[in-house]
Amino acid sequence: MHDMRVLRDSDRIHLVDKKGRHYALTLKAGEVFQHSGETLAHDALIGQEDGTLVTLSRGKRMVAVLPTLRDYVLKMPRGAQVIYPKDLAIITVWADIYPGARVFEAGAGSGALTMALLRAVGPRGCVVSYEAREDFARIAMKNIERYMGDVPHLSVRLKDAYEGIELQPGEGLFDRLVLDLPEPWRVVPHAVSALRSGGMYLSYVPTVPQVMQTVEALERARVFGQIETFETLFRSWNIQGRSVRPDHRMVAHSGFITAARKVAGGVGEQGDAQAPGMIDGEGEEEATLPEQ
Ligand code: SAH
């Protein structure tokens, strides 16, 4: 969808004002956008370039853009709470979602994480996403299709991930497993057989007891190494003349991320499961630098 540079009829676009506020609308010939008593004909937008500055009826100026993934997920209709863009960004790299990867996800929720995964695997990869609730599965598909168009490399299945991960005939094991549901530890035993050796597990949970249960389950499974848990803090800044400082508000808490790697042959009693920052160099004495 984003290869094109021109705003077209039926595109979902955002109008962004001087303060950075976003207004989402779907372009339709003949319709009129209304905002605090000002109007703008959709026809004045259709055919214009992505990133065009437009003037409303009483002089207010806005920029018309095709939303970035980050813009889009913050404005799209939600069933379930979406994963914040700051976490989407880090999840795709920490779970090492690469072009061509086969990824298992649960639950699809509103589809925000699904879209980040789809982008990262590209058209040669695939995402299989379980969602327990039909209404959420429908919202997710709608959100995803409106932003990405046809997604033949996505399969959203109305299934309970706690009951198992089905491997379809002809499909291989999964390369990556990404979970955003309340009890990821109940999926860990299924991950053992659904994930290839060297595959990565990643889950996202909002509370400490959930992290504890998750890590215990990963350790108990005996096939996961390099288990690590972290969170991300994103602090934006205000840069205006001499006022150069962090913004007053931030999202102080979203979720804790736990990642692990499946190890062929399993990990031993002592846990050959090294933390990633502690992998020895080849016989070198010096400690490895902390990762971040
Ligand atoms: N990551 C999503 C939000 C997921 S919210 C996003 O970014 O939009 C958690 C979702 O998991 C909810 O939609 C919930 O219905 C689903 N869920 C909960 N338990 C589940 C299970 N056992 N199997 C599959 N989906 C489940």
XYZ file of C-alpha atoms in Angstrom, residues 80 88 217-218 232-233 248 270:
8
model
C -7.855 -5.795 22.828
C 6.699 -3.489 18.661
C 8.077 -22.727 32.739
C 10.925 -22.009 30.310
C 11.662 -0.692 27.604
C 11.302 2.906 28.754
C 6.681 15.868 31.202
C 23.014 -26.379 35.974
